[in-house]
Amino acid sequence: MIDTLQIKITENTNPRLATTEFTDIPFGKIFTDHMFTADFEDGEWKNFQILPYGPIQMSPAISALHYGQAIFEGLKAYRLPNGDISVFRADKNFERFNISATRIAMPTVPEEVFMQGMATLINIDRGWVPSQENYSLYLRPVMFATDTSLGVRASASYKFVILATPTGPYYTNALKVKIETKYTRANEGGVGFAKTAGNYARSLYPFAEAQKEGYDQLIWTDSATHQYVEESGAANVMFVLNGKLITAAVSETILNGVTRDTLITLAKDSGIAVEERKVTVAEIIKGAQDGSLTEAFAVGTAATVTQIGEIGFGDQLYQLSDPNSRKISIGLAKELNAIRNGLAEDRFGWNWII
Ligand SMILES: *Cc1c(COP(=O)(O)O)cnc(C)c1O
């Protein structure tokens, strides 16, 4: 690990760790005692700091608020049985963060700022990494434009922050999802492959509309024809059709998920046939009708694998197989959890021990 960054540390004199209740912790609401911050000014990264977690004073004119130059990442740190802390595949999140940055005309973040900033934050807040089964410390790097100017152009100054929040088990019933054919999440030439704040903003209204119709989540389709399945909410979506694991190939409109990549690697390694290609709505519906679709699930860092129990398309609702009977997705999720929790050999070198 590169260890070159000078980080100024201001310890929190009013820590909340001892008084924080870790059981039944709501996702992303309770932050650790510290945060890492850095600034991009005059063409360079500077002011590397660990600060007590809390408000940052800013002008309401900062361009992130007006023109949406904001990106983020999400990854998790786990407590291993020997007490070590491991961050899962941080190199992939670092890489994707800079792909997102470049697409919306932001400077890239140097590796040592991302990695050493994160390691320093985790180290000072080590006590916040839960040791209970199915708990982890969720890390949220975010970068946003801070020029105080209403001129429409790429900002010249940015702030990079890493927040950390302990998370518990993500119990959720199998989802009832709607194949969305009016609204879209991404389009050709757009920013769908980047983890930008705006991608989330545009999805909120369609999501709320689907909830009004009784759905838990959406399956997005392509903006040109609505004939191809893209993602499910803010997660990638996978299917088992005729015994093969099928998912949309990574493209301009698909977020290149780390969980997606991890599950594909594990599936191939255990001899499961995997197809990364265009997935049609028609084949999914046909599979739901004739029973050749045996599994459907959403995959992402927050929940790992979330089963899909029912799929709505047009005015039809299709009931899928019993979520508890799904061998491939349940098996892959177990294997992934065992590796990142240090209970199985890290044979792909995914765990970064802090
Ligand atoms: C973050 C995200 C995912 C999941 O990516 P992971 O790296 O697995 O957490 C999938 N789709 C979208 C749109 C996302 O924003």
Tab-separated table of C-alpha atoms and ligand atoms in Angstrom:
chain	number	residue	atom	x	y	z
A	1	MET	CA	0.000	0.000	0.000
A	2	ILE	CA	1.218	3.454	-0.899
A	3	ASP	CA	1.748	5.463	2.249
A	4	THR	CA	2.742	8.851	0.989
A	5	LEU	CA	-0.152	11.129	1.795
A	6	GLN	CA	0.173	13.638	4.645
A	7	ILE	CA	-3.178	13.432	6.416
A	8	LYS	CA	-4.010	15.919	9.169
A	9	ILE	CA	-6.018	14.215	11.888
A	10	THR	CA	-8.464	16.062	14.122
A	11	GLU	CA	-9.929	13.583	16.569
A	12	ASN	CA	-13.575	13.704	17.550
A	13	THR	CA	-13.660	14.892	21.165
A	14	ASN	CA	-17.283	13.840	21.465
A	15	PRO	CA	-17.297	10.248	20.110
A	16	ARG	CA	-20.631	8.402	19.806
A	17	LEU	CA	-19.255	4.869	19.437
A	18	ALA	CA	-19.820	3.802	23.045
A	19	THR	CA	-23.444	4.968	23.025
A	20	THR	CA	-24.429	3.630	19.582
A	21	GLU	CA	-26.779	0.669	19.432
A	22	PHE	CA	-25.650	-1.630	16.599
A	23	THR	CA	-28.588	-4.010	16.427
A	24	ASP	CA	-31.436	-3.046	14.070
A	25	ILE	CA	-29.322	-0.222	12.722
A	26	PRO	CA	-31.117	1.568	9.840
A	27	PHE	CA	-29.158	1.665	6.549
A	28	GLY	CA	-27.006	4.754	6.066
A	29	LYS	CA	-28.317	6.908	8.900
A	30	ILE	CA	-25.680	6.531	11.599
A	31	PHE	CA	-22.191	7.666	10.655
A	32	THR	CA	-18.931	6.862	12.401
A	33	ASP	CA	-17.100	9.453	14.493
A	34	HIS	CA	-14.864	10.647	11.637
A	35	MET	CA	-14.764	11.356	7.927
A	36	PHE	CA	-11.991	11.838	5.383
A	37	THR	CA	-12.003	14.990	3.257
A	38	ALA	CA	-9.824	16.395	0.474
A	39	ASP	CA	-10.110	19.390	-1.843
A	40	PHE	CA	-9.262	19.891	-5.492
A	41	GLU	CA	-8.144	23.484	-5.995
A	42	ASP	CA	-5.844	25.232	-8.484
A	43	GLY	CA	-5.429	22.008	-10.422
A	44	GLU	CA	-4.328	19.774	-7.555
A	45	TRP	CA	-5.579	17.672	-4.649
A	46	LYS	CA	-4.803	19.090	-1.200
A	47	ASN	CA	-6.029	19.469	2.413
A	48	PHE	CA	-6.089	15.740	3.235
A	49	GLN	CA	-7.871	15.505	6.538
A	50	ILE	CA	-9.611	13.243	8.979
A	51	LEU	CA	-12.255	15.352	10.715
A	52	PRO	CA	-15.021	14.626	13.197
A	53	TYR	CA	-18.058	13.564	11.139
A	54	GLY	CA	-20.401	16.525	10.823
A	55	PRO	CA	-21.692	19.420	8.724
A	56	ILE	CA	-19.408	21.200	6.252
A	57	GLN	CA	-20.089	24.865	5.679
A	58	MET	CA	-20.722	25.734	2.021
A	59	SER	CA	-22.222	28.364	-0.195
A	60	PRO	CA	-25.666	27.553	-1.652
A	61	ALA	CA	-24.136	28.601	-4.979
A	62	ILE	CA	-21.882	25.516	-5.255
A	63	SER	CA	-22.343	24.123	-8.718
A	64	ALA	CA	-23.026	20.547	-7.583
A	65	LEU	CA	-26.393	21.766	-6.311
A	66	HIS	CA	-27.323	23.549	-9.526
A	67	TYR	CA	-25.836	21.444	-12.299
A	68	GLY	CA	-25.436	18.048	-10.656
A	69	GLN	CA	-21.714	17.360	-10.852
A	70	ALA	CA	-21.711	14.711	-8.131
A	71	ILE	CA	-20.593	11.077	-8.078
A	72	PHE	CA	-20.242	8.416	-5.411
A	73	GLU	CA	-19.243	4.851	-4.613
A	74	GLY	CA	-20.396	2.192	-2.164
A	75	LEU	CA	-18.259	-0.608	-0.718
A	76	LYS	CA	-17.967	-2.523	2.513
A	77	ALA	CA	-15.416	-3.383	5.212
A	78	TYR	CA	-15.785	-6.637	7.155
A	79	ARG	CA	-14.462	-7.864	10.490
A	80	LEU	CA	-12.674	-11.167	9.938
A	81	PRO	CA	-12.712	-13.975	12.544
A	82	ASN	CA	-9.141	-13.103	13.637
A	83	GLY	CA	-10.188	-9.475	14.272
A	84	ASP	CA	-8.587	-8.075	11.105
A	85	ILE	CA	-10.584	-5.689	8.935
A	86	SER	CA	-10.919	-6.367	5.235
A	87	VAL	CA	-12.332	-4.136	2.504
A	88	PHE	CA	-13.856	-6.067	-0.385
A	89	ARG	CA	-12.534	-5.295	-3.894
A	90	ALA	CA	-11.786	-1.613	-3.194
A	91	ASP	CA	-9.605	-1.466	-6.323
A	92	LYS	CA	-12.738	-1.983	-8.466
A	93	ASN	CA	-14.592	0.847	-6.743
A	94	PHE	CA	-11.577	3.119	-7.108
A	95	GLU	CA	-11.392	2.358	-10.826
A	96	ARG	CA	-15.119	2.956	-11.324
A	97	PHE	CA	-15.033	6.182	-9.291
A	98	ASN	CA	-12.579	7.660	-11.771
A	99	ILE	CA	-14.564	6.380	-14.765
A	100	SER	CA	-17.577	8.223	-13.304
A	101	ALA	CA	-15.457	11.325	-12.618
A	102	THR	CA	-14.134	11.486	-16.172
A	103	ARG	CA	-17.611	11.119	-17.705
A	104	ILE	CA	-18.961	14.144	-15.884
A	105	ALA	CA	-15.883	16.289	-16.420
A	106	MET	CA	-14.392	16.008	-12.951
A	107	PRO	CA	-10.710	15.495	-12.115
A	108	THR	CA	-9.779	11.918	-11.226
A	109	VAL	CA	-8.804	11.106	-7.656
A	110	PRO	CA	-5.268	9.713	-7.203
A	111	GLU	CA	-5.083	6.157	-5.897
A	112	GLU	CA	-3.331	7.155	-2.669
A	113	VAL	CA	-6.016	9.719	-1.870
A	114	PHE	CA	-8.803	7.161	-2.320
A	115	MET	CA	-7.062	4.187	-0.727
A	116	GLN	CA	-5.001	5.813	1.996
A	117	GLY	CA	-7.853	8.176	2.879
A	118	MET	CA	-10.121	5.153	3.267
A	119	ALA	CA	-7.604	3.090	5.246
A	120	THR	CA	-6.891	6.004	7.602
A	121	LEU	CA	-10.610	6.554	8.195
A	122	ILE	CA	-11.183	2.848	8.862
A	123	ASN	CA	-8.231	2.723	11.220
A	124	ILE	CA	-9.364	5.654	13.333
A	125	ASP	CA	-12.909	4.251	13.403
A	126	ARG	CA	-11.887	0.566	13.772
A	127	GLY	CA	-14.244	0.132	16.685
A	128	TRP	CA	-17.142	0.919	14.326
A	129	VAL	CA	-16.562	-2.163	12.154
A	130	PRO	CA	-19.158	-4.590	13.487
A	131	SER	CA	-18.243	-8.158	14.307
A	132	GLN	CA	-21.743	-9.675	14.320
A	133	GLU	CA	-22.616	-12.003	11.488
A	134	ASN	CA	-24.054	-10.214	8.428
A	135	TYR	CA	-22.895	-6.801	9.647
A	136	SER	CA	-20.297	-4.615	7.951
A	137	LEU	CA	-19.070	-1.049	7.669
A	138	TYR	CA	-20.449	0.581	4.538
A	139	LEU	CA	-18.043	3.106	2.989
A	140	ARG	CA	-19.343	5.976	0.918
A	141	PRO	CA	-16.799	7.996	-1.108
A	142	VAL	CA	-18.449	11.026	-2.733
A	143	MET	CA	-17.131	13.891	-4.859
A	144	PHE	CA	-18.965	17.089	-5.746
A	145	ALA	CA	-18.355	20.399	-7.492
A	146	THR	CA	-17.711	23.355	-5.210
A	147	ASP	CA	-17.245	26.381	-7.485
A	148	THR	CA	-19.488	29.175	-6.236
A	149	SER	CA	-20.579	30.303	-9.653
A	150	LEU	CA	-23.765	29.922	-11.654
A	151	GLY	CA	-21.896	29.854	-14.949
A	152	VAL	CA	-22.572	26.577	-16.750
A	153	ARG	CA	-19.230	24.814	-17.107
A	154	ALA	CA	-17.245	22.125	-15.345
A	155	SER	CA	-16.326	23.340	-11.881
A	156	ALA	CA	-12.643	24.083	-11.197
A	157	SER	CA	-12.883	23.016	-7.547
A	158	TYR	CA	-14.211	19.839	-5.906
A	159	LYS	CA	-14.534	18.203	-2.549
A	160	PHE	CA	-13.892	14.493	-2.014
A	161	VAL	CA	-15.305	12.972	1.168
A	162	ILE	CA	-15.402	9.427	2.543
A	163	LEU	CA	-18.150	8.623	5.030
A	164	ALA	CA	-18.572	5.351	6.897
A	165	THR	CA	-21.745	3.873	8.330
A	166	PRO	CA	-22.243	0.521	10.070
A	167	THR	CA	-24.879	-1.666	8.413
A	168	GLY	CA	-26.789	-4.699	9.530
A	169	PRO	CA	-28.390	-7.633	7.750
A	170	TYR	CA	-30.503	-6.633	4.805
A	171	TYR	CA	-33.504	-8.858	5.406
A	172	THR	CA	-35.965	-8.436	2.639
A	173	ASN	CA	-38.764	-10.506	1.274
A	174	ALA	CA	-38.645	-11.520	-2.355
A	175	LEU	CA	-39.450	-8.489	-4.469
A	176	LYS	CA	-42.430	-7.814	-6.670
A	177	VAL	CA	-40.919	-5.966	-9.617
A	178	LYS	CA	-42.421	-4.184	-12.595
A	179	ILE	CA	-40.865	-4.248	-16.040
A	180	GLU	CA	-40.851	-0.523	-16.789
A	181	THR	CA	-41.643	0.433	-20.363
A	182	LYS	CA	-42.300	4.156	-20.056
A	183	TYR	CA	-39.516	5.689	-17.964
A	184	THR	CA	-35.850	4.787	-18.313
A	185	ARG	CA	-32.773	4.892	-16.070
A	186	ALA	CA	-30.182	5.334	-18.814
A	187	ASN	CA	-29.850	5.914	-22.524
A	188	GLU	CA	-27.227	5.554	-25.248
A	189	GLY	CA	-24.765	8.417	-25.085
A	190	GLY	CA	-25.786	9.153	-21.508
A	191	VAL	CA	-24.247	8.505	-18.094
A	192	GLY	CA	-25.808	5.157	-17.133
A	193	PHE	CA	-22.420	3.464	-16.688
A	194	ALA	CA	-21.302	6.167	-14.240
A	195	LYS	CA	-22.346	6.304	-10.590
A	196	THR	CA	-23.712	9.832	-10.700
A	197	ALA	CA	-26.215	11.431	-8.332
A	198	GLY	CA	-28.385	12.365	-11.325
A	199	ASN	CA	-28.970	8.727	-12.308
A	200	TYR	CA	-30.576	8.225	-8.920
A	201	ALA	CA	-32.580	11.463	-9.102
A	202	ARG	CA	-34.196	10.491	-12.411
A	203	SER	CA	-35.235	7.106	-11.044
A	204	LEU	CA	-37.079	8.360	-7.957
A	205	TYR	CA	-40.358	9.404	-9.579
A	206	PRO	CA	-40.772	6.212	-11.671
A	207	PHE	CA	-39.942	4.208	-8.541
A	208	ALA	CA	-42.588	6.067	-6.511
A	209	GLU	CA	-45.147	5.484	-9.285
A	210	ALA	CA	-44.381	1.750	-9.309
A	211	GLN	CA	-44.745	1.650	-5.514
A	212	LYS	CA	-48.185	3.228	-5.856
A	213	GLU	CA	-49.087	0.286	-8.097
A	214	GLY	CA	-47.957	-2.118	-5.376
A	215	TYR	CA	-44.480	-2.956	-6.666
A	216	ASP	CA	-41.277	-3.001	-4.607
A	217	GLN	CA	-38.916	-2.240	-7.452
A	218	LEU	CA	-38.538	-1.726	-11.200
A	219	ILE	CA	-36.763	-3.597	-13.931
A	220	TRP	CA	-35.459	-0.971	-16.343
A	221	THR	CA	-35.563	-1.579	-20.078
A	222	ASP	CA	-33.570	0.084	-22.872
A	223	SER	CA	-34.698	3.576	-23.817
A	224	ALA	CA	-34.909	2.950	-27.584
A	225	THR	CA	-37.182	-0.120	-27.752
A	226	HIS	CA	-38.077	-1.249	-24.200
A	227	GLN	CA	-37.423	-4.777	-25.430
A	228	TYR	CA	-34.247	-5.415	-23.461
A	229	VAL	CA	-33.832	-5.822	-19.727
A	230	GLU	CA	-31.127	-3.581	-18.242
A	231	GLU	CA	-31.015	-3.344	-14.434
A	232	SER	CA	-33.300	-3.575	-11.418
A	233	GLY	CA	-33.543	-0.346	-9.440
A	234	ALA	CA	-29.975	0.564	-8.477
A	235	ALA	CA	-28.742	-3.015	-8.805
A	236	ASN	CA	-27.773	-5.333	-11.634
A	237	VAL	CA	-30.246	-8.091	-12.447
A	238	MET	CA	-29.544	-11.759	-13.145
A	239	PHE	CA	-31.659	-14.675	-14.269
A	240	VAL	CA	-31.302	-18.426	-14.419
A	241	LEU	CA	-32.878	-19.523	-17.678
A	242	ASN	CA	-32.616	-23.152	-18.805
A	243	GLY	CA	-29.954	-23.663	-16.146
A	244	LYS	CA	-27.718	-20.838	-17.415
A	245	LEU	CA	-26.894	-17.665	-15.511
A	246	ILE	CA	-27.895	-14.760	-17.741
A	247	THR	CA	-27.321	-11.036	-17.289
A	248	ALA	CA	-27.151	-7.921	-19.448
A	249	ALA	CA	-23.651	-7.355	-20.847
A	250	VAL	CA	-21.907	-4.262	-19.517
A	251	SER	CA	-22.538	-1.324	-21.861
A	252	GLU	CA	-23.019	2.428	-21.884
A	253	THR	CA	-26.369	1.987	-20.128
A	254	ILE	CA	-25.397	-0.671	-17.589
A	255	LEU	CA	-23.504	0.031	-14.381
A	256	ASN	CA	-20.517	-2.313	-14.170
A	257	GLY	CA	-21.368	-3.713	-10.717
A	258	VAL	CA	-18.668	-5.225	-8.528
A	259	THR	CA	-21.161	-7.734	-7.115
A	260	ARG	CA	-22.187	-8.643	-10.662
A	261	ASP	CA	-18.566	-9.255	-11.647
A	262	THR	CA	-17.908	-11.211	-8.439
A	263	LEU	CA	-20.909	-13.514	-8.872
A	264	ILE	CA	-20.050	-14.136	-12.528
A	265	THR	CA	-16.486	-15.067	-11.526
A	266	LEU	CA	-17.721	-17.445	-8.819
A	267	ALA	CA	-20.336	-18.980	-11.127
A	268	LYS	CA	-17.833	-19.648	-13.922
A	269	ASP	CA	-15.387	-21.050	-11.392
A	270	SER	CA	-17.946	-23.571	-10.206
A	271	GLY	CA	-18.832	-24.652	-13.737
A	272	ILE	CA	-22.122	-22.795	-14.145
A	273	ALA	CA	-22.717	-21.590	-17.713
A	274	VAL	CA	-22.798	-17.775	-17.813
A	275	GLU	CA	-24.102	-15.573	-20.625
A	276	GLU	CA	-23.420	-11.839	-20.640
A	277	ARG	CA	-25.459	-10.538	-23.529
A	278	LYS	CA	-28.610	-8.625	-24.407
A	279	VAL	CA	-31.491	-10.097	-22.422
A	280	THR	CA	-34.931	-9.699	-23.953
A	281	VAL	CA	-38.105	-9.002	-22.017
A	282	ALA	CA	-39.755	-11.604	-24.275
A	283	GLU	CA	-37.472	-14.465	-23.188
A	284	ILE	CA	-37.910	-13.602	-19.508
A	285	ILE	CA	-41.699	-13.540	-19.832
A	286	LYS	CA	-41.691	-16.756	-21.854
A	287	GLY	CA	-39.441	-18.376	-19.222
A	288	ALA	CA	-41.785	-17.221	-16.453
A	289	GLN	CA	-44.714	-18.764	-18.354
A	290	ASP	CA	-43.149	-22.116	-19.233
A	291	GLY	CA	-41.050	-22.554	-16.083
A	292	SER	CA	-37.627	-22.404	-17.779
A	293	LEU	CA	-36.921	-19.235	-15.767
A	294	THR	CA	-35.988	-20.780	-12.427
A	295	GLU	CA	-34.342	-17.810	-10.708
A	296	ALA	CA	-34.390	-14.003	-10.908
A	297	PHE	CA	-32.474	-11.748	-8.540
A	298	ALA	CA	-30.963	-8.286	-8.113
A	299	VAL	CA	-27.288	-7.971	-7.161
A	300	GLY	CA	-25.388	-5.107	-5.515
A	301	THR	CA	-23.193	-4.205	-2.565
A	302	ALA	CA	-26.009	-3.157	-0.231
A	303	ALA	CA	-27.947	-6.452	-0.236
A	304	THR	CA	-25.640	-8.837	-2.178
A	305	VAL	CA	-28.514	-10.894	-3.637
A	306	THR	CA	-32.165	-9.909	-3.457
A	307	GLN	CA	-34.614	-12.472	-4.784
A	308	ILE	CA	-37.330	-11.448	-7.208
A	309	GLY	CA	-40.567	-13.292	-6.444
A	310	GLU	CA	-42.986	-11.788	-8.945
A	311	ILE	CA	-42.603	-9.934	-12.230
A	312	GLY	CA	-45.263	-7.593	-13.580
A	313	PHE	CA	-45.375	-6.850	-17.297
A	314	GLY	CA	-48.214	-4.959	-18.929
A	315	ASP	CA	-51.306	-6.043	-17.021
A	316	GLN	CA	-49.960	-9.519	-16.222
A	317	LEU	CA	-48.260	-10.608	-13.013
A	318	TYR	CA	-45.995	-13.645	-13.205
A	319	GLN	CA	-45.284	-15.700	-10.116
A	320	LEU	CA	-41.743	-17.135	-10.087
A	321	SER	CA	-40.350	-20.176	-8.258
A	322	ASP	CA	-40.197	-20.300	-4.443
A	323	PRO	CA	-37.263	-17.988	-3.544
A	324	ASN	CA	-36.050	-20.453	-0.877
A	325	SER	CA	-35.635	-23.182	-3.503
A	326	ARG	CA	-33.158	-21.284	-5.686
A	327	LYS	CA	-29.932	-23.225	-5.720
A	328	ILE	CA	-27.676	-21.097	-7.923
A	329	SER	CA	-28.261	-17.621	-6.468
A	330	ILE	CA	-28.361	-18.831	-2.861
A	331	GLY	CA	-25.195	-20.884	-3.382
A	332	LEU	CA	-23.305	-18.007	-5.002
A	333	ALA	CA	-24.381	-15.541	-2.296
A	334	LYS	CA	-23.192	-17.950	0.412
A	335	GLU	CA	-19.833	-18.396	-1.272
A	336	LEU	CA	-19.379	-14.636	-1.677
A	337	ASN	CA	-20.271	-13.999	1.972
A	338	ALA	CA	-17.863	-16.687	3.137
A	339	ILE	CA	-14.975	-15.132	1.175
A	340	ARG	CA	-15.521	-11.554	2.250
A	341	ASN	CA	-16.053	-12.536	5.889
A	342	GLY	CA	-12.817	-14.519	5.912
A	343	LEU	CA	-14.577	-17.885	6.324
A	344	ALA	CA	-13.424	-19.264	2.964
A	345	GLU	CA	-10.106	-18.964	1.182
A	346	ASP	CA	-9.703	-15.628	-0.640
A	347	ARG	CA	-8.630	-17.407	-3.811
A	348	PHE	CA	-9.156	-14.432	-6.130
A	349	GLY	CA	-7.327	-11.895	-3.929
A	350	TRP	CA	-10.427	-9.793	-3.249
A	351	ASN	CA	-9.852	-8.928	0.407
A	352	TRP	CA	-7.754	-5.879	1.237
A	353	ILE	CA	-6.634	-6.235	4.855
A	354	ILE	CA	-6.383	-2.863	6.567
B	1	LIG	C1	-24.107	0.771	-7.526
B	1	LIG	C2	-24.972	0.215	-8.591
B	1	LIG	C3	-25.021	-1.161	-8.875
B	1	LIG	C4	-24.311	-2.199	-8.037
B	1	LIG	O1	-22.950	-2.103	-8.088
B	1	LIG	P1	-22.052	-2.834	-6.983
B	1	LIG	O2	-20.691	-2.438	-7.341
B	1	LIG	O3	-22.308	-4.284	-7.108
B	1	LIG	O4	-22.509	-2.316	-5.651
B	1	LIG	C5	-25.779	-1.575	-9.949
B	1	LIG	N1	-26.498	-0.717	-10.686
B	1	LIG	C6	-26.509	0.609	-10.422
B	1	LIG	C7	-27.321	1.506	-11.273
B	1	LIG	C8	-25.742	1.123	-9.370
B	1	LIG	O5	-25.755	2.433	-9.124
